[in-house]
Short mmCIF file of N, CA and C in Angstrom, two decimals:
data_model
loop_
_atom_site.label_atom_id
_atom_site.label_comp_id
_atom_site.label_asym_id
_atom_site.label_seq_id
_atom_site.Cartn_x
_atom_site.Cartn_y
_atom_site.Cartn_z
N GLY Y 1 -27.25 -10.62 -7.73
CA GLY Y 1 -27.02 -11.60 -6.94
C GLY Y 1 -27.74 -12.07 -5.75
N THR Y 2 -27.12 -11.86 -4.63
CA THR Y 2 -27.59 -12.49 -3.41
C THR Y 2 -28.40 -11.57 -2.51
N GLY Y 3 -28.58 -10.33 -2.94
CA GLY Y 3 -29.41 -9.41 -2.17
C GLY Y 3 -28.67 -8.50 -1.22
N LYS Y 4 -27.36 -8.39 -1.39
CA LYS Y 4 -26.57 -7.56 -0.48
C LYS Y 4 -27.00 -6.09 -0.55
N THR Y 5 -27.03 -5.54 -1.76
CA THR Y 5 -27.40 -4.14 -1.92
C THR Y 5 -28.85 -3.92 -1.53
N THR Y 6 -29.72 -4.88 -1.80
CA THR Y 6 -31.12 -4.78 -1.40
C THR Y 6 -31.25 -4.73 0.11
N THR Y 7 -30.43 -5.49 0.80
CA THR Y 7 -30.42 -5.45 2.27
C THR Y 7 -30.07 -4.05 2.75
N LEU Y 8 -29.04 -3.46 2.16
CA LEU Y 8 -28.64 -2.11 2.55
C LEU Y 8 -29.72 -1.08 2.19
N TYR Y 9 -30.35 -1.29 1.05
CA TYR Y 9 -31.46 -0.43 0.63
C TYR Y 9 -32.57 -0.43 1.69
N ASN Y 10 -32.90 -1.61 2.17
CA ASN Y 10 -33.97 -1.72 3.17
C ASN Y 10 -33.56 -1.09 4.51
N ILE Y 11 -32.29 -1.15 4.84
CA ILE Y 11 -31.81 -0.46 6.04
C ILE Y 11 -32.01 1.05 5.88
N VAL Y 12 -31.60 1.57 4.74
CA VAL Y 12 -31.75 3.01 4.47
C VAL Y 12 -33.23 3.39 4.48
N LYS Y 13 -34.06 2.57 3.88
CA LYS Y 13 -35.49 2.85 3.78
C LYS Y 13 -36.14 3.00 5.16
N SER Y 14 -35.64 2.24 6.13
CA SER Y 14 -36.27 2.26 7.45
C SER Y 14 -35.51 3.13 8.46
N CYS Y 15 -34.55 3.92 7.98
CA CYS Y 15 -33.69 4.67 8.88
C CYS Y 15 -33.83 6.18 8.68
N ASN Y 16 -33.97 6.90 9.76
CA ASN Y 16 -34.04 8.36 9.69
C ASN Y 16 -32.76 9.02 10.21
N LYS Y 17 -31.75 8.25 10.48
CA LYS Y 17 -30.48 8.77 10.97
C LYS Y 17 -29.57 9.14 9.79
N ARG Y 18 -28.45 9.79 10.10
CA ARG Y 18 -27.48 10.15 9.06
C ARG Y 18 -26.74 8.89 8.62
N VAL Y 19 -26.82 8.59 7.33
CA VAL Y 19 -26.30 7.34 6.79
C VAL Y 19 -25.20 7.63 5.77
N LEU Y 20 -24.10 6.90 5.88
CA LEU Y 20 -23.04 6.93 4.87
C LEU Y 20 -23.00 5.55 4.23
N TYR Y 21 -23.23 5.52 2.92
CA TYR Y 21 -23.16 4.28 2.15
C TYR Y 21 -21.84 4.31 1.39
N LEU Y 22 -20.96 3.37 1.68
CA LEU Y 22 -19.66 3.31 1.01
C LEU Y 22 -19.62 2.16 0.03
N ALA Y 23 -19.27 2.51 -1.19
CA ALA Y 23 -19.08 1.53 -2.24
C ALA Y 23 -17.58 1.43 -2.53
N PHE Y 24 -17.14 0.29 -2.98
CA PHE Y 24 -15.71 0.12 -3.21
C PHE Y 24 -15.27 0.77 -4.52
N ASN Y 25 -16.17 0.84 -5.51
CA ASN Y 25 -15.77 1.45 -6.78
C ASN Y 25 -16.87 2.36 -7.32
N LYS Y 26 -16.53 3.14 -8.32
CA LYS Y 26 -17.44 4.15 -8.89
C LYS Y 26 -18.69 3.51 -9.51
N GLU Y 27 -18.52 2.39 -10.18
CA GLU Y 27 -19.66 1.72 -10.81
C GLU Y 27 -20.71 1.32 -9.76
N LEU Y 28 -20.28 0.75 -8.68
CA LEU Y 28 -21.19 0.35 -7.60
C LEU Y 28 -21.82 1.58 -6.95
N CYS Y 29 -21.05 2.63 -6.80
CA CYS Y 29 -21.55 3.88 -6.24
C CYS Y 29 -22.67 4.46 -7.11
N ASP Y 30 -22.42 4.52 -8.42
CA ASP Y 30 -23.43 5.04 -9.35
C ASP Y 30 -24.69 4.18 -9.34
N SER Y 31 -24.51 2.87 -9.24
CA SER Y 31 -25.65 1.96 -9.18
C SER Y 31 -26.48 2.21 -7.91
N ALA Y 32 -25.81 2.43 -6.79
CA ALA Y 32 -26.51 2.70 -5.53
C ALA Y 32 -27.26 4.02 -5.60
N ILE Y 33 -26.64 5.04 -6.18
CA ILE Y 33 -27.30 6.34 -6.32
C ILE Y 33 -28.59 6.17 -7.12
N SER Y 34 -28.51 5.42 -8.19
CA SER Y 34 -29.69 5.18 -9.03
C SER Y 34 -30.76 4.38 -8.27
N LYS Y 35 -30.33 3.35 -7.57
CA LYS Y 35 -31.27 2.48 -6.84
C LYS Y 35 -31.93 3.21 -5.68
N PHE Y 36 -31.18 4.05 -4.97
CA PHE Y 36 -31.69 4.71 -3.77
C PHE Y 36 -32.44 6.01 -4.09
N LYS Y 37 -32.40 6.44 -5.35
CA LYS Y 37 -33.00 7.72 -5.75
C LYS Y 37 -34.49 7.80 -5.39
N ASP Y 38 -35.19 6.70 -5.53
CA ASP Y 38 -36.64 6.69 -5.26
C ASP Y 38 -36.97 6.89 -3.79
N LEU Y 39 -35.99 6.73 -2.91
CA LEU Y 39 -36.25 6.93 -1.48
C LEU Y 39 -36.37 8.41 -1.12
N GLN Y 40 -35.78 9.26 -1.96
CA GLN Y 40 -35.83 10.71 -1.75
C GLN Y 40 -35.43 11.07 -0.32
N ARG Y 41 -34.27 10.61 0.07
CA ARG Y 41 -33.77 10.87 1.42
C ARG Y 41 -32.60 11.85 1.36
N ASP Y 42 -32.63 12.86 2.20
CA ASP Y 42 -31.49 13.77 2.26
C ASP Y 42 -30.57 13.43 3.43
N ASN Y 43 -30.84 12.34 4.12
CA ASN Y 43 -30.00 11.91 5.24
C ASN Y 43 -28.97 10.86 4.81
N VAL Y 44 -28.88 10.59 3.51
CA VAL Y 44 -28.01 9.54 3.01
C VAL Y 44 -26.94 10.13 2.09
N CYS Y 45 -25.70 9.78 2.38
CA CYS Y 45 -24.58 10.16 1.53
C CYS Y 45 -24.04 8.87 0.91
N ILE Y 46 -23.86 8.87 -0.40
CA ILE Y 46 -23.35 7.70 -1.10
C ILE Y 46 -22.02 8.10 -1.73
N SER Y 47 -20.99 7.31 -1.46
CA SER Y 47 -19.65 7.67 -1.92
C SER Y 47 -18.79 6.42 -2.06
N THR Y 48 -17.71 6.54 -2.83
CA THR Y 48 -16.69 5.51 -2.78
C THR Y 48 -15.79 5.85 -1.59
N ILE Y 49 -15.07 4.87 -1.10
CA ILE Y 49 -14.17 5.11 0.02
C ILE Y 49 -13.05 6.06 -0.38
N HIS Y 50 -12.57 5.95 -1.63
CA HIS Y 50 -11.50 6.84 -2.09
C HIS Y 50 -11.99 8.28 -2.20
N ALA Y 51 -13.20 8.49 -2.71
CA ALA Y 51 -13.74 9.85 -2.82
C ALA Y 51 -13.92 10.46 -1.43
N LEU Y 52 -14.37 9.67 -0.49
CA LEU Y 52 -14.52 10.14 0.89
C LEU Y 52 -13.17 10.55 1.46
N ALA Y 53 -12.16 9.71 1.28
CA ALA Y 53 -10.82 10.01 1.79
C ALA Y 53 -10.26 11.27 1.16
N LEU Y 54 -10.46 11.43 -0.13
CA LEU Y 54 -9.92 12.59 -0.84
C LEU Y 54 -10.52 13.90 -0.34
N GLN Y 55 -11.77 13.87 0.12
CA GLN Y 55 -12.41 15.07 0.67
C GLN Y 55 -11.71 15.54 1.94
N HIS Y 56 -11.13 14.62 2.67
CA HIS Y 56 -10.56 14.92 3.98
C HIS Y 56 -9.03 15.04 3.97
N VAL Y 57 -8.40 14.63 2.88
CA VAL Y 57 -6.94 14.66 2.80
C VAL Y 57 -6.54 15.27 1.47
N PRO Y 58 -6.49 16.60 1.39
CA PRO Y 58 -6.14 17.23 0.10
C PRO Y 58 -4.67 16.99 -0.26
N LYS Y 59 -4.46 16.35 -1.35
CA LYS Y 59 -3.11 16.08 -1.84
C LYS Y 59 -3.14 16.14 -3.36
N THR Y 60 -1.96 16.35 -3.95
CA THR Y 60 -1.82 16.28 -5.40
C THR Y 60 -1.72 14.81 -5.77
N ILE Y 61 -2.65 14.36 -6.60
CA ILE Y 61 -2.76 12.95 -6.92
C ILE Y 61 -1.88 12.59 -8.11
N GLY Y 62 -1.27 11.44 -8.05
CA GLY Y 62 -0.46 10.94 -9.16
C GLY Y 62 -0.01 9.52 -8.89
N LYS Y 63 0.62 8.95 -9.88
CA LYS Y 63 1.08 7.57 -9.75
C LYS Y 63 2.35 7.48 -8.92
N LEU Y 64 2.55 6.32 -8.38
CA LEU Y 64 3.77 5.99 -7.66
C LEU Y 64 4.65 5.26 -8.68
N GLY Y 65 5.38 6.04 -9.47
CA GLY Y 65 6.10 5.49 -10.61
C GLY Y 65 7.51 5.02 -10.30
N ILE Y 66 7.85 3.90 -10.89
CA ILE Y 66 9.20 3.35 -10.73
C ILE Y 66 10.23 4.33 -11.30
N ARG Y 67 9.93 4.90 -12.46
CA ARG Y 67 10.88 5.83 -13.08
C ARG Y 67 11.14 7.03 -12.16
N GLN Y 68 10.07 7.60 -11.61
CA GLN Y 68 10.21 8.76 -10.72
C GLN Y 68 11.08 8.42 -9.51
N ILE Y 69 10.82 7.28 -8.90
CA ILE Y 69 11.60 6.86 -7.73
C ILE Y 69 13.06 6.62 -8.13
N SER Y 70 13.27 5.94 -9.25
CA SER Y 70 14.61 5.63 -9.72
C SER Y 70 15.41 6.90 -9.98
N GLU Y 71 14.79 7.87 -10.65
CA GLU Y 71 15.49 9.11 -10.97
C GLU Y 71 15.72 9.97 -9.73
N MET Y 72 14.74 10.00 -8.83
CA MET Y 72 14.86 10.83 -7.62
C MET Y 72 16.04 10.41 -6.76
N TYR Y 73 16.21 9.10 -6.61
CA TYR Y 73 17.25 8.59 -5.73
C TYR Y 73 18.48 8.05 -6.48
N GLU Y 74 18.43 8.14 -7.81
CA GLU Y 74 19.53 7.65 -8.66
C GLU Y 74 19.86 6.20 -8.34
N ILE Y 75 18.81 5.37 -8.42
CA ILE Y 75 18.94 3.94 -8.13
C ILE Y 75 18.40 3.15 -9.32
N SER Y 76 18.65 1.85 -9.31
CA SER Y 76 18.19 0.99 -10.40
C SER Y 76 16.67 0.85 -10.39
N TRP Y 77 16.14 0.43 -11.53
CA TRP Y 77 14.68 0.21 -11.63
C TRP Y 77 14.27 -0.91 -10.67
N LYS Y 78 15.14 -1.90 -10.51
CA LYS Y 78 14.83 -3.01 -9.61
C LYS Y 78 14.69 -2.50 -8.17
N GLU Y 79 15.61 -1.65 -7.75
CA GLU Y 79 15.53 -1.07 -6.41
C GLU Y 79 14.29 -0.18 -6.27
N ALA Y 80 14.01 0.60 -7.31
CA ALA Y 80 12.84 1.49 -7.29
C ALA Y 80 11.55 0.68 -7.22
N LYS Y 81 11.52 -0.44 -7.92
CA LYS Y 81 10.34 -1.30 -7.88
C LYS Y 81 10.15 -1.87 -6.48
N SER Y 82 11.23 -2.22 -5.83
CA SER Y 82 11.17 -2.73 -4.46
C SER Y 82 10.61 -1.66 -3.51
N ILE Y 83 11.03 -0.41 -3.68
CA ILE Y 83 10.52 0.69 -2.86
C ILE Y 83 9.02 0.88 -3.10
N ARG Y 84 8.63 0.83 -4.35
CA ARG Y 84 7.20 0.97 -4.67
C ARG Y 84 6.40 -0.15 -4.02
N THR Y 85 6.92 -1.36 -4.05
CA THR Y 85 6.23 -2.51 -3.43
C THR Y 85 6.10 -2.30 -1.92
N ILE Y 86 7.17 -1.84 -1.28
CA ILE Y 86 7.13 -1.58 0.16
C ILE Y 86 6.04 -0.55 0.47
N LEU Y 87 6.01 0.53 -0.29
CA LEU Y 87 5.02 1.59 -0.06
C LEU Y 87 3.60 1.10 -0.32
N ASN Y 88 3.39 0.38 -1.41
CA ASN Y 88 2.04 -0.12 -1.72
C ASN Y 88 1.54 -1.08 -0.65
N GLN Y 89 2.43 -1.92 -0.13
CA GLN Y 89 2.02 -2.84 0.93
C GLN Y 89 1.65 -2.07 2.19
N PHE Y 90 2.40 -1.03 2.49
CA PHE Y 90 2.10 -0.19 3.64
C PHE Y 90 0.76 0.52 3.45
N PHE Y 91 0.53 1.06 2.26
CA PHE Y 91 -0.71 1.81 2.00
C PHE Y 91 -1.94 0.94 2.22
N SER Y 92 -1.88 -0.32 1.86
CA SER Y 92 -3.06 -1.17 1.99
C SER Y 92 -3.16 -1.83 3.37
N SER Y 93 -2.14 -1.71 4.17
CA SER Y 93 -2.13 -2.35 5.49
C SER Y 93 -2.85 -1.50 6.53
N SER Y 94 -3.05 -2.08 7.70
CA SER Y 94 -3.63 -1.32 8.81
C SER Y 94 -2.55 -0.68 9.67
N ALA Y 95 -1.29 -0.88 9.31
CA ALA Y 95 -0.17 -0.34 10.09
C ALA Y 95 -0.23 1.18 10.18
N LYS Y 96 0.19 1.69 11.31
CA LYS Y 96 0.20 3.14 11.52
C LYS Y 96 1.54 3.77 11.19
N THR Y 97 2.57 2.96 11.11
CA THR Y 97 3.89 3.47 10.75
C THR Y 97 4.51 2.56 9.70
N LEU Y 98 5.36 3.14 8.88
CA LEU Y 98 6.06 2.38 7.85
C LEU Y 98 7.28 1.75 8.50
N ASP Y 99 7.25 0.46 8.66
CA ASP Y 99 8.32 -0.29 9.34
C ASP Y 99 9.18 -0.95 8.28
N THR Y 100 10.27 -0.27 7.92
CA THR Y 100 11.16 -0.79 6.89
C THR Y 100 12.57 -0.29 7.15
N ASP Y 101 13.54 -1.02 6.63
CA ASP Y 101 14.93 -0.58 6.69
C ASP Y 101 15.29 0.28 5.49
N SER Y 102 14.38 0.40 4.54
CA SER Y 102 14.65 1.17 3.32
C SER Y 102 14.54 2.67 3.59
N GLU Y 103 15.69 3.33 3.62
CA GLU Y 103 15.69 4.78 3.83
C GLU Y 103 14.96 5.50 2.70
N TYR Y 104 15.05 4.95 1.50
CA TYR Y 104 14.38 5.58 0.36
C TYR Y 104 12.86 5.51 0.52
N ALA Y 105 12.36 4.37 0.95
CA ALA Y 105 10.92 4.22 1.14
C ALA Y 105 10.44 5.17 2.24
N LEU Y 106 11.20 5.23 3.33
CA LEU Y 106 10.84 6.15 4.43
C LEU Y 106 10.86 7.60 3.96
N ASP Y 107 11.87 7.96 3.19
CA ASP Y 107 11.98 9.33 2.69
C ASP Y 107 10.84 9.64 1.72
N TYR Y 108 10.52 8.70 0.85
CA TYR Y 108 9.45 8.94 -0.13
C TYR Y 108 8.10 9.10 0.58
N TRP Y 109 7.85 8.28 1.60
CA TRP Y 109 6.62 8.40 2.38
C TRP Y 109 6.54 9.77 3.05
N GLU Y 110 7.66 10.24 3.56
CA GLU Y 110 7.69 11.57 4.17
C GLU Y 110 7.39 12.65 3.13
N LYS Y 111 7.93 12.48 1.93
CA LYS Y 111 7.67 13.44 0.85
C LYS Y 111 6.19 13.44 0.45
N ILE Y 112 5.57 12.28 0.44
CA ILE Y 112 4.13 12.21 0.16
C ILE Y 112 3.36 12.98 1.22
N GLN Y 113 3.68 12.73 2.48
CA GLN Y 113 2.98 13.39 3.58
C GLN Y 113 3.15 14.91 3.54
N ASN Y 114 4.31 15.38 3.09
CA ASN Y 114 4.59 16.81 3.04
C ASN Y 114 4.14 17.46 1.73
N GLY Y 115 3.56 16.66 0.82
CA GLY Y 115 3.09 17.22 -0.45
C GLY Y 115 4.21 17.55 -1.43
N GLU Y 116 5.38 16.97 -1.24
CA GLU Y 116 6.52 17.24 -2.11
C GLU Y 116 6.50 16.40 -3.38
N VAL Y 117 5.77 15.29 -3.37
CA VAL Y 117 5.61 14.43 -4.54
C VAL Y 117 4.13 14.07 -4.65
N ASN Y 118 3.73 13.62 -5.83
CA ASN Y 118 2.34 13.21 -6.02
C ASN Y 118 1.99 12.07 -5.07
N CYS Y 119 0.74 12.06 -4.67
CA CYS Y 119 0.24 11.05 -3.75
C CYS Y 119 -0.62 10.05 -4.53
N PRO Y 120 -0.25 8.78 -4.53
CA PRO Y 120 -1.08 7.78 -5.22
C PRO Y 120 -2.41 7.58 -4.49
N HIS Y 121 -3.38 6.99 -5.18
CA HIS Y 121 -4.72 6.82 -4.61
C HIS Y 121 -4.70 6.09 -3.27
N ASP Y 122 -3.97 5.01 -3.20
CA ASP Y 122 -3.93 4.29 -1.93
C ASP Y 122 -3.12 5.04 -0.89
N GLY Y 123 -2.28 5.98 -1.33
CA GLY Y 123 -1.53 6.82 -0.40
C GLY Y 123 -2.43 7.79 0.35
N TYR Y 124 -3.37 8.45 -0.36
CA TYR Y 124 -4.26 9.36 0.36
C TYR Y 124 -5.28 8.59 1.19
N LEU Y 125 -5.59 7.37 0.78
CA LEU Y 125 -6.44 6.53 1.61
C LEU Y 125 -5.71 6.19 2.92
N LYS Y 126 -4.40 5.92 2.83
CA LYS Y 126 -3.60 5.66 4.03
C LYS Y 126 -3.56 6.90 4.92
N LEU Y 127 -3.38 8.07 4.32
CA LEU Y 127 -3.36 9.31 5.11
C LEU Y 127 -4.69 9.51 5.83
N PHE Y 128 -5.78 9.19 5.14
CA PHE Y 128 -7.11 9.29 5.76
C PHE Y 128 -7.23 8.30 6.92
N GLN Y 129 -6.75 7.09 6.72
CA GLN Y 129 -6.77 6.09 7.79
C GLN Y 129 -6.00 6.60 9.00
N LEU Y 130 -4.82 7.14 8.76
CA LEU Y 130 -3.97 7.59 9.85
C LEU Y 130 -4.53 8.80 10.59
N SER Y 131 -5.41 9.56 9.92
CA SER Y 131 -6.00 10.74 10.56
C SER Y 131 -7.02 10.34 11.64
N GLU Y 132 -7.50 9.10 11.58
CA GLU Y 132 -8.50 8.58 12.53
C GLU Y 132 -9.69 9.52 12.64
N LYS Y 133 -10.12 10.04 11.51
CA LYS Y 133 -11.23 10.98 11.46
C LYS Y 133 -12.54 10.31 11.84
N LYS Y 134 -13.25 10.94 12.75
CA LYS Y 134 -14.58 10.49 13.12
C LYS Y 134 -15.56 11.11 12.12
N LEU Y 135 -16.25 10.26 11.38
CA LEU Y 135 -17.17 10.74 10.35
C LEU Y 135 -18.52 11.14 10.96
N PRO Y 136 -19.15 12.17 10.40
CA PRO Y 136 -20.40 12.70 10.98
C PRO Y 136 -21.65 11.92 10.58
N TYR Y 137 -21.64 10.63 10.80
CA TYR Y 137 -22.77 9.78 10.43
C TYR Y 137 -23.13 8.89 11.61
N ASP Y 138 -24.38 8.43 11.62
CA ASP Y 138 -24.85 7.53 12.66
C ASP Y 138 -24.81 6.07 12.21
N VAL Y 139 -24.95 5.88 10.90
CA VAL Y 139 -24.99 4.54 10.32
C VAL Y 139 -24.00 4.49 9.17
N LEU Y 140 -23.21 3.44 9.13
CA LEU Y 140 -22.22 3.24 8.07
C LEU Y 140 -22.54 1.93 7.36
N LEU Y 141 -22.77 2.02 6.07
CA LEU Y 141 -23.07 0.84 5.25
C LEU Y 141 -21.91 0.62 4.29
N VAL Y 142 -21.39 -0.59 4.21
CA VAL Y 142 -20.28 -0.89 3.31
C VAL Y 142 -20.71 -2.03 2.39
N ASP Y 143 -20.78 -1.72 1.11
CA ASP Y 143 -21.18 -2.72 0.11
C ASP Y 143 -19.93 -3.33 -0.51
N GLU Y 144 -20.02 -4.62 -0.86
CA GLU Y 144 -18.91 -5.38 -1.44
C GLU Y 144 -17.70 -5.36 -0.50
N SER Y 145 -17.94 -5.62 0.75
CA SER Y 145 -16.89 -5.54 1.76
C SER Y 145 -15.79 -6.59 1.57
N GLN Y 146 -16.02 -7.58 0.73
CA GLN Y 146 -14.98 -8.58 0.50
C GLN Y 146 -13.77 -7.96 -0.20
N ASP Y 147 -13.94 -6.79 -0.79
CA ASP Y 147 -12.85 -6.16 -1.53
C ASP Y 147 -12.07 -5.12 -0.72
N ILE Y 148 -12.43 -4.90 0.52
CA ILE Y 148 -11.74 -3.87 1.28
C ILE Y 148 -10.38 -4.36 1.79
N THR Y 149 -9.46 -3.42 1.88
CA THR Y 149 -8.11 -3.71 2.38
C THR Y 149 -8.08 -3.56 3.90
N PRO Y 150 -7.02 -4.02 4.53
CA PRO Y 150 -6.89 -3.78 5.97
C PRO Y 150 -6.89 -2.28 6.32
N ALA Y 151 -6.39 -1.42 5.44
CA ALA Y 151 -6.43 0.03 5.70
C ALA Y 151 -7.87 0.51 5.76
N ILE Y 152 -8.70 0.05 4.83
CA ILE Y 152 -10.12 0.44 4.82
C ILE Y 152 -10.83 -0.14 6.04
N SER Y 153 -10.50 -1.38 6.39
CA SER Y 153 -11.09 -1.98 7.60
C SER Y 153 -10.78 -1.14 8.83
N SER Y 154 -9.57 -0.60 8.88
CA SER Y 154 -9.17 0.25 9.99
C SER Y 154 -10.01 1.53 10.04
N ILE Y 155 -10.26 2.12 8.89
CA ILE Y 155 -11.10 3.33 8.81
C ILE Y 155 -12.49 3.02 9.34
N ILE Y 156 -13.05 1.91 8.92
CA ILE Y 156 -14.39 1.50 9.35
C ILE Y 156 -14.40 1.20 10.84
N ALA Y 157 -13.40 0.49 11.31
CA ALA Y 157 -13.33 0.13 12.74
C ALA Y 157 -13.24 1.37 13.62
N TYR Y 158 -12.63 2.42 13.13
CA TYR Y 158 -12.50 3.64 13.93
C TYR Y 158 -13.84 4.34 14.13
N GLN Y 159 -14.82 4.02 13.33
CA GLN Y 159 -16.14 4.67 13.43
C GLN Y 159 -17.00 3.96 14.47
N LYS Y 160 -16.49 3.87 15.67
CA LYS Y 160 -17.18 3.16 16.76
C LYS Y 160 -18.51 3.78 17.13
N HIS Y 161 -18.69 5.06 16.85
CA HIS Y 161 -19.92 5.77 17.17
C HIS Y 161 -21.06 5.42 16.21
N CYS Y 162 -20.73 4.74 15.13
CA CYS Y 162 -21.73 4.37 14.11
C CYS Y 162 -22.21 2.93 14.30
N THR Y 163 -23.44 2.70 13.88
CA THR Y 163 -23.88 1.33 13.66
C THR Y 163 -23.33 0.97 12.29
N ARG Y 164 -22.60 -0.13 12.19
CA ARG Y 164 -21.92 -0.49 10.94
C ARG Y 164 -22.50 -1.78 10.38
N TYR Y 165 -22.79 -1.72 9.09
CA TYR Y 165 -23.26 -2.90 8.36
C TYR Y 165 -22.32 -3.13 7.19
N LEU Y 166 -21.74 -4.30 7.11
CA LEU Y 166 -20.87 -4.66 6.00
C LEU Y 166 -21.48 -5.86 5.30
N VAL Y 167 -21.62 -5.76 4.00
CA VAL Y 167 -22.12 -6.90 3.23
C VAL Y 167 -21.12 -7.24 2.14
N GLY Y 168 -20.93 -8.52 1.91
CA GLY Y 168 -19.98 -8.95 0.90
C GLY Y 168 -20.14 -10.43 0.63
N ASP Y 169 -19.39 -10.88 -0.34
CA ASP Y 169 -19.41 -12.28 -0.74
C ASP Y 169 -17.99 -12.66 -1.15
N ILE Y 170 -17.32 -13.48 -0.35
CA ILE Y 170 -15.92 -13.82 -0.65
C ILE Y 170 -15.77 -14.50 -2.01
N HIS Y 171 -16.84 -15.05 -2.55
CA HIS Y 171 -16.77 -15.71 -3.86
C HIS Y 171 -16.83 -14.71 -4.99
N GLN Y 172 -17.05 -13.43 -4.67
CA GLN Y 172 -17.10 -12.38 -5.69
C GLN Y 172 -15.92 -11.41 -5.55
N GLN Y 173 -14.91 -11.77 -4.81
CA GLN Y 173 -13.78 -10.87 -4.59
C GLN Y 173 -13.05 -10.63 -5.91
N ILE Y 174 -12.87 -9.31 -6.24
CA ILE Y 174 -12.19 -8.98 -7.50
C ILE Y 174 -10.93 -8.17 -7.29
N TYR Y 175 -10.69 -7.68 -6.10
CA TYR Y 175 -9.49 -6.86 -5.87
C TYR Y 175 -8.53 -7.58 -4.96
#
């Protein structure tokens, strides 16, 4: 396309600082690894945002299933679906607390945090966001930034010690 990844490549090429290149998905990550291989730099880490989060927030991974919620709380599938929607919206948001009147959603979130139930992918990303972890890099590169959620934006914004470059194209948004 438009040269977004090439721009980031040129930043890496001219940089001797510790660099974290974040891709939104595995395919883009693998492409960047292949493209940046010729630079032979050991100061560059290339990862997806989810893989990075998983390194810092060890949890048992699994789906946030309607059936599991329904059976756990002995409620209808419709109610369980509503709880899942509440949790998924919270996971992708920049909010630091789950603000809901649903006791089931609050209880399930607590169970996720305590490792009592499987943690969905966006759940461990939320846990990583809430940890406000300062990453050990000087430069943060984010490719395809049009696909990031408010939770991911919050993670990036917390890295105030880094020079941050985000490239994206709103006309290519797929998530």
